[in-house]
């Protein structure tokens, strides 16, 4: 049988358990509205744990009643977002800090202060913003309306990338890019972007067309503000330019002329393989975008251009060379120690660029020299003849004469400023000869384009010397006129009738 002490102990335990059960049942049926620490009864405060409301102040009932343990962060966001567009759509879970928001109008509470500490979020709704003028809500309202008129996506996030606010363009762009997701759930751009300015692409879900944006980021008071400017036209222009440059590079790669293009900053931006072969400069050096001065300096050091006598004056000449190239006036022939000969031209290009073309003309120069030597040899051989010889082109221009011809008629065609024609030559002949009516026949023969046969006629000088003038058609429609001396001196002879002097050879 239990003792009185045991009976008393059992009664106390039953009373204690019953009291605790009553308190638990009472608290379960009616959520607590106890005040948060350091809050007055009229303050509007909410405390959330992982997005679920845990406590609300007594003043919160008069503003917007929420049930602790039942209502969530999204319920309060739906109530406040119209006047506080920057109110976060989701609470921060792993962040410590605070955020102060001002209302767009003065129809209710003017400011919200949010404090985060790990999974807890404390929201205080204040009647007026401290230390702010009465005009700030109006200014903020104007700013909000201004952002709505922007044609670019603009948005703000917290440090964790949670979207706090965005304009309508952001929402429209998100809807066309991610039509199956909400802009609050899936970010339009990667929130891990760390650079202050970065180029990012989006693809339209309906058209599969890619759009490029230049995304810039700024940070103020722990809030990250973004704006995205559409630069698709710029990207396409850059791609077209790159493709054009690649096409030019492939075309220039087939040229035997070395090409070097310097931009407006005088740096090498384009060259072809022929430039490497002609200059002997390494492709690594040329790919490093050397300046035009460094380019010609190395050419001088490798003896791929004539060695200047005075280096200081040569540097000045290089500056003059660049200016002349910009005007399209630079053209030189470089004779190298190796025996090669280069033709170098400078030409201006758009946007202040300059192009230099280097061509190996060694074979051309050698051929020209050989041809000139042959001409000089032929000239010297014909100069040994006693007969005067002159060659007239198909159009009647004097192209060649030997020393005997020049001495006979006392003429020097090479010193004449203008071309000597058959008509001019006949005038020289008339002045030193007896009258002869056949001069016009000679001019007609020279200018005749038809089938011609050689012929001759006698010519008498004023001093009595007798000559034979022979006309012979040669290649390319030219005519060779040869004056053979028959009798050097004698009494003046009266001219015969033309029919008596005309003789076919």
Short mmCIF file of N, CA, C and O in Angstrom, two decimals, residues 40-116:
data_model
loop_
_atom_site.label_atom_id
_atom_site.label_comp_id
_atom_site.label_asym_id
_atom_site.label_seq_id
_atom_site.Cartn_x
_atom_site.Cartn_y
_atom_site.Cartn_z
N UNK A 40 8.02 48.41 -30.10
CA UNK A 40 6.84 48.95 -29.43
C UNK A 40 5.60 48.25 -29.97
O UNK A 40 5.63 47.60 -31.02
N UNK A 41 4.47 48.45 -29.25
CA UNK A 41 3.23 47.78 -29.65
C UNK A 41 2.72 48.26 -30.99
O UNK A 41 2.04 47.54 -31.70
N UNK A 42 3.05 49.53 -31.41
CA UNK A 42 2.56 50.07 -32.67
C UNK A 42 3.47 49.77 -33.84
O UNK A 42 3.12 50.08 -34.99
N UNK A 43 4.65 49.23 -33.60
CA UNK A 43 5.56 48.93 -34.70
C UNK A 43 5.04 47.77 -35.54
O UNK A 43 4.37 46.87 -35.04
N UNK A 44 5.36 47.84 -36.87
CA UNK A 44 4.95 46.78 -37.80
C UNK A 44 6.19 45.95 -38.11
O UNK A 44 7.08 46.41 -38.85
N UNK A 45 6.27 44.78 -37.56
CA UNK A 45 7.47 43.94 -37.72
C UNK A 45 7.06 42.50 -37.98
O UNK A 45 6.06 42.00 -37.45
N UNK A 46 7.88 41.84 -38.81
CA UNK A 46 7.68 40.44 -39.13
C UNK A 46 9.03 39.73 -39.01
O UNK A 46 10.07 40.28 -39.38
N UNK A 47 8.99 38.49 -38.50
CA UNK A 47 10.20 37.69 -38.41
C UNK A 47 9.96 36.37 -39.14
O UNK A 47 9.01 35.65 -38.83
N UNK A 48 10.83 36.10 -40.12
CA UNK A 48 10.71 34.88 -40.93
C UNK A 48 11.92 33.98 -40.67
O UNK A 48 13.05 34.46 -40.46
N UNK A 49 11.66 32.69 -40.70
CA UNK A 49 12.73 31.68 -40.61
C UNK A 49 12.61 30.79 -41.85
O UNK A 49 11.63 30.07 -42.00
N UNK A 50 13.63 30.94 -42.75
CA UNK A 50 13.64 30.19 -44.02
C UNK A 50 12.38 30.47 -44.83
O UNK A 50 11.83 29.59 -45.49
N UNK A 51 11.94 31.72 -44.79
CA UNK A 51 10.81 32.14 -45.60
C UNK A 51 9.46 31.89 -44.97
O UNK A 51 8.44 32.26 -45.57
N UNK A 52 9.38 31.30 -43.80
CA UNK A 52 8.11 31.03 -43.12
C UNK A 52 7.98 31.99 -41.95
O UNK A 52 8.92 32.16 -41.16
N UNK A 53 6.80 32.65 -41.80
CA UNK A 53 6.59 33.62 -40.72
C UNK A 53 6.59 32.91 -39.38
O UNK A 53 5.86 31.92 -39.17
N UNK A 54 7.38 33.43 -38.44
CA UNK A 54 7.45 32.87 -37.09
C UNK A 54 6.81 33.78 -36.06
O UNK A 54 6.16 33.32 -35.13
N UNK A 55 7.01 35.08 -36.20
CA UNK A 55 6.46 36.04 -35.25
C UNK A 55 6.02 37.29 -36.00
O UNK A 55 6.58 37.62 -37.04
N UNK A 56 5.05 38.00 -35.46
CA UNK A 56 4.59 39.27 -36.00
C UNK A 56 4.22 40.17 -34.84
O UNK A 56 3.67 39.71 -33.83
N UNK A 57 4.51 41.45 -34.94
CA UNK A 57 4.20 42.39 -33.86
C UNK A 57 2.71 42.68 -33.83
O UNK A 57 1.97 42.39 -34.79
N UNK A 58 2.28 43.28 -32.70
CA UNK A 58 0.85 43.60 -32.59
C UNK A 58 0.43 44.62 -33.64
O UNK A 58 -0.70 44.59 -34.14
N UNK A 59 1.32 45.54 -34.00
CA UNK A 59 0.98 46.54 -35.01
C UNK A 59 0.83 45.95 -36.39
O UNK A 59 0.27 46.59 -37.29
N UNK A 60 1.34 44.74 -36.61
CA UNK A 60 1.24 44.12 -37.92
C UNK A 60 -0.20 43.73 -38.26
O UNK A 60 -0.57 43.66 -39.42
N UNK A 61 -1.03 43.44 -37.20
CA UNK A 61 -2.42 43.08 -37.47
C UNK A 61 -3.18 44.22 -38.13
O UNK A 61 -3.99 43.99 -39.03
N UNK A 62 -2.91 45.46 -37.69
CA UNK A 62 -3.62 46.60 -38.27
C UNK A 62 -3.15 46.88 -39.70
O UNK A 62 -3.89 47.43 -40.52
N UNK A 63 -1.88 46.49 -40.02
CA UNK A 63 -1.35 46.75 -41.36
C UNK A 63 -1.70 45.61 -42.32
O UNK A 63 -2.36 45.80 -43.34
N UNK A 64 -1.25 44.42 -42.01
CA UNK A 64 -1.52 43.27 -42.86
C UNK A 64 -1.34 42.03 -42.00
O UNK A 64 -0.21 41.65 -41.65
N UNK A 65 -2.45 41.41 -41.62
CA UNK A 65 -2.42 40.28 -40.70
C UNK A 65 -1.94 39.03 -41.42
O UNK A 65 -2.48 38.64 -42.46
N UNK A 66 -0.91 38.41 -40.85
CA UNK A 66 -0.38 37.14 -41.34
C UNK A 66 -0.33 36.16 -40.19
O UNK A 66 -0.10 36.54 -39.03
N UNK A 67 -0.51 34.88 -40.48
CA UNK A 67 -0.55 33.85 -39.45
C UNK A 67 0.83 33.20 -39.30
O UNK A 67 1.33 32.59 -40.25
N UNK A 68 1.48 33.34 -38.15
CA UNK A 68 2.76 32.66 -37.93
C UNK A 68 2.60 31.15 -38.07
O UNK A 68 1.60 30.57 -37.67
N UNK A 69 3.57 30.56 -38.69
CA UNK A 69 3.55 29.12 -38.91
C UNK A 69 2.76 28.71 -40.14
O UNK A 69 2.79 27.54 -40.52
N UNK A 70 2.05 29.65 -40.75
CA UNK A 70 1.23 29.31 -41.93
C UNK A 70 1.61 30.17 -43.14
O UNK A 70 1.91 29.65 -44.21
N UNK A 71 1.59 31.51 -42.99
CA UNK A 71 1.91 32.41 -44.10
C UNK A 71 3.43 32.47 -44.33
O UNK A 71 4.22 32.21 -43.41
N UNK A 72 3.78 32.82 -45.58
CA UNK A 72 5.19 32.82 -45.98
C UNK A 72 5.61 34.20 -46.50
O UNK A 72 4.79 35.12 -46.59
N UNK A 73 6.88 34.25 -46.88
CA UNK A 73 7.46 35.50 -47.39
C UNK A 73 6.71 36.01 -48.63
O UNK A 73 6.50 37.20 -48.81
N UNK A 74 6.30 35.11 -49.51
CA UNK A 74 5.63 35.49 -50.75
C UNK A 74 4.34 36.25 -50.47
O UNK A 74 3.93 37.13 -51.25
N UNK A 75 3.64 35.93 -49.33
CA UNK A 75 2.41 36.63 -48.99
C UNK A 75 2.69 38.09 -48.68
O UNK A 75 1.94 38.99 -49.09
N UNK A 76 3.76 38.36 -47.92
CA UNK A 76 4.12 39.74 -47.61
C UNK A 76 4.64 40.47 -48.87
O UNK A 76 4.35 41.65 -49.07
N UNK A 77 5.38 39.74 -49.74
CA UNK A 77 5.87 40.34 -50.98
C UNK A 77 4.72 40.78 -51.86
O UNK A 77 4.75 41.86 -52.46
N UNK A 78 3.68 39.96 -51.94
CA UNK A 78 2.52 40.31 -52.77
C UNK A 78 1.85 41.58 -52.26
O UNK A 78 1.34 42.38 -53.05
N UNK A 79 1.85 41.79 -50.95
CA UNK A 79 1.23 42.97 -50.36
C UNK A 79 2.07 44.23 -50.61
O UNK A 79 1.52 45.32 -50.86
N UNK A 80 3.39 44.12 -50.59
CA UNK A 80 4.26 45.30 -50.57
C UNK A 80 4.86 45.66 -51.93
O UNK A 80 5.30 46.81 -52.12
N UNK A 81 4.91 44.75 -52.89
CA UNK A 81 5.70 44.98 -54.10
C UNK A 81 5.15 46.14 -54.94
O UNK A 81 5.91 46.78 -55.69
N UNK A 82 3.85 46.42 -54.84
CA UNK A 82 3.30 47.51 -55.65
C UNK A 82 3.90 48.86 -55.25
O UNK A 82 4.20 49.69 -56.13
N UNK A 83 4.08 49.08 -53.95
CA UNK A 83 4.64 50.37 -53.49
C UNK A 83 6.14 50.28 -53.26
O UNK A 83 6.82 51.31 -53.21
N UNK A 84 6.65 49.06 -53.09
CA UNK A 84 8.09 48.86 -52.89
C UNK A 84 8.58 47.86 -53.95
O UNK A 84 8.75 46.66 -53.67
N UNK A 85 8.79 48.31 -55.19
CA UNK A 85 9.16 47.38 -56.28
C UNK A 85 10.43 46.61 -56.02
O UNK A 85 10.63 45.53 -56.59
N UNK A 86 11.31 47.14 -55.17
CA UNK A 86 12.57 46.46 -54.91
C UNK A 86 12.47 45.45 -53.77
O UNK A 86 13.49 44.85 -53.39
N UNK A 87 11.28 45.28 -53.23
CA UNK A 87 11.14 44.29 -52.16
C UNK A 87 11.47 42.91 -52.73
O UNK A 87 10.89 42.48 -53.72
N UNK A 88 12.41 42.17 -52.11
CA UNK A 88 12.87 40.90 -52.70
C UNK A 88 11.74 39.89 -52.83
O UNK A 88 10.86 39.80 -51.98
N UNK A 89 11.77 39.14 -53.93
CA UNK A 89 10.76 38.09 -54.15
C UNK A 89 10.99 36.91 -53.24
O UNK A 89 10.05 36.17 -52.92
N UNK A 90 12.25 36.71 -52.79
CA UNK A 90 12.58 35.62 -51.88
C UNK A 90 13.54 36.13 -50.81
O UNK A 90 14.37 37.00 -51.09
N UNK A 91 13.47 35.60 -49.63
CA UNK A 91 14.39 36.04 -48.57
C UNK A 91 15.77 35.44 -48.77
O UNK A 91 15.93 34.43 -49.43
N UNK A 92 16.76 36.11 -48.20
CA UNK A 92 18.11 35.58 -48.26
C UNK A 92 18.27 34.49 -47.22
O UNK A 92 17.81 34.63 -46.08
N UNK A 93 18.91 33.39 -47.63
CA UNK A 93 19.06 32.25 -46.73
C UNK A 93 20.43 32.17 -46.08
O UNK A 93 20.58 31.66 -44.98
N UNK A 94 21.44 32.65 -46.79
CA UNK A 94 22.82 32.51 -46.28
C UNK A 94 23.54 33.84 -46.37
O UNK A 94 24.64 33.93 -46.88
N UNK A 95 22.90 34.88 -45.86
CA UNK A 95 23.49 36.21 -46.01
C UNK A 95 23.20 37.02 -44.75
O UNK A 95 22.12 36.92 -44.16
N UNK A 96 24.13 37.81 -44.34
CA UNK A 96 23.97 38.70 -43.19
C UNK A 96 24.14 40.12 -43.66
O UNK A 96 25.14 40.46 -44.29
N UNK A 97 23.15 40.96 -43.35
CA UNK A 97 23.20 42.34 -43.79
C UNK A 97 21.84 42.99 -43.66
O UNK A 97 20.93 42.46 -43.01
N UNK A 98 21.70 44.14 -44.27
CA UNK A 98 20.41 44.83 -44.19
C UNK A 98 20.16 45.55 -45.51
O UNK A 98 21.06 45.81 -46.29
N UNK A 99 18.89 45.89 -45.73
CA UNK A 99 18.44 46.56 -46.94
C UNK A 99 17.33 47.51 -46.56
O UNK A 99 16.38 47.13 -45.86
N UNK A 100 17.43 48.77 -47.00
CA UNK A 100 16.42 49.79 -46.73
C UNK A 100 15.77 50.20 -48.04
O UNK A 100 16.46 50.54 -49.00
N UNK A 101 14.44 50.16 -48.08
CA UNK A 101 13.67 50.49 -49.27
C UNK A 101 12.73 51.63 -48.97
O UNK A 101 12.16 51.71 -47.88
N UNK A 102 12.55 52.53 -49.98
CA UNK A 102 11.62 53.64 -49.85
C UNK A 102 10.45 53.44 -50.80
O UNK A 102 10.60 52.89 -51.89
N UNK A 103 9.26 53.91 -50.38
CA UNK A 103 8.06 53.74 -51.17
C UNK A 103 8.05 54.72 -52.34
O UNK A 103 8.71 55.76 -52.31
N UNK A 104 7.28 54.35 -53.37
CA UNK A 104 7.16 55.22 -54.53
C UNK A 104 6.17 56.34 -54.31
O UNK A 104 6.20 57.34 -55.03
N UNK A 105 5.27 56.19 -53.41
CA UNK A 105 4.27 57.24 -53.15
C UNK A 105 4.10 57.38 -51.66
O UNK A 105 4.70 56.67 -50.86
N UNK A 106 3.25 58.31 -51.24
CA UNK A 106 3.06 58.62 -49.82
C UNK A 106 1.69 58.17 -49.32
O UNK A 106 1.15 58.73 -48.39
N UNK A 107 1.12 57.13 -49.94
CA UNK A 107 -0.21 56.68 -49.54
C UNK A 107 -0.18 55.70 -48.38
O UNK A 107 -1.22 55.18 -48.00
N UNK A 108 0.97 55.42 -47.83
CA UNK A 108 1.08 54.47 -46.73
C UNK A 108 2.45 54.57 -46.10
O UNK A 108 3.13 55.59 -46.19
N UNK A 109 2.88 53.49 -45.47
CA UNK A 109 4.24 53.48 -44.88
C UNK A 109 5.28 53.84 -45.93
O UNK A 109 5.17 53.47 -47.10
N UNK A 110 6.28 54.60 -45.48
CA UNK A 110 7.22 55.19 -46.43
C UNK A 110 8.52 54.41 -46.57
O UNK A 110 9.26 54.65 -47.52
N UNK A 111 8.80 53.50 -45.64
CA UNK A 111 10.10 52.85 -45.69
C UNK A 111 10.02 51.45 -45.11
O UNK A 111 9.24 51.18 -44.19
N UNK A 112 10.84 50.57 -45.68
CA UNK A 112 10.97 49.19 -45.18
C UNK A 112 12.45 48.94 -44.92
O UNK A 112 13.30 49.26 -45.75
N UNK A 113 12.69 48.32 -43.78
CA UNK A 113 14.06 47.92 -43.46
C UNK A 113 14.08 46.42 -43.24
O UNK A 113 13.35 45.89 -42.41
N UNK A 114 14.94 45.75 -43.99
CA UNK A 114 15.07 44.30 -43.90
C UNK A 114 16.46 43.97 -43.37
O UNK A 114 17.46 44.49 -43.87
N UNK A 115 16.48 43.11 -42.36
CA UNK A 115 17.77 42.65 -41.80
C UNK A 115 17.82 41.12 -41.91
O UNK A 115 16.86 40.44 -41.56
N UNK A 116 18.95 40.66 -42.43
CA UNK A 116 19.15 39.22 -42.60
C UNK A 116 20.24 38.74 -41.63
O UNK A 116 21.23 39.42 -41.39
#
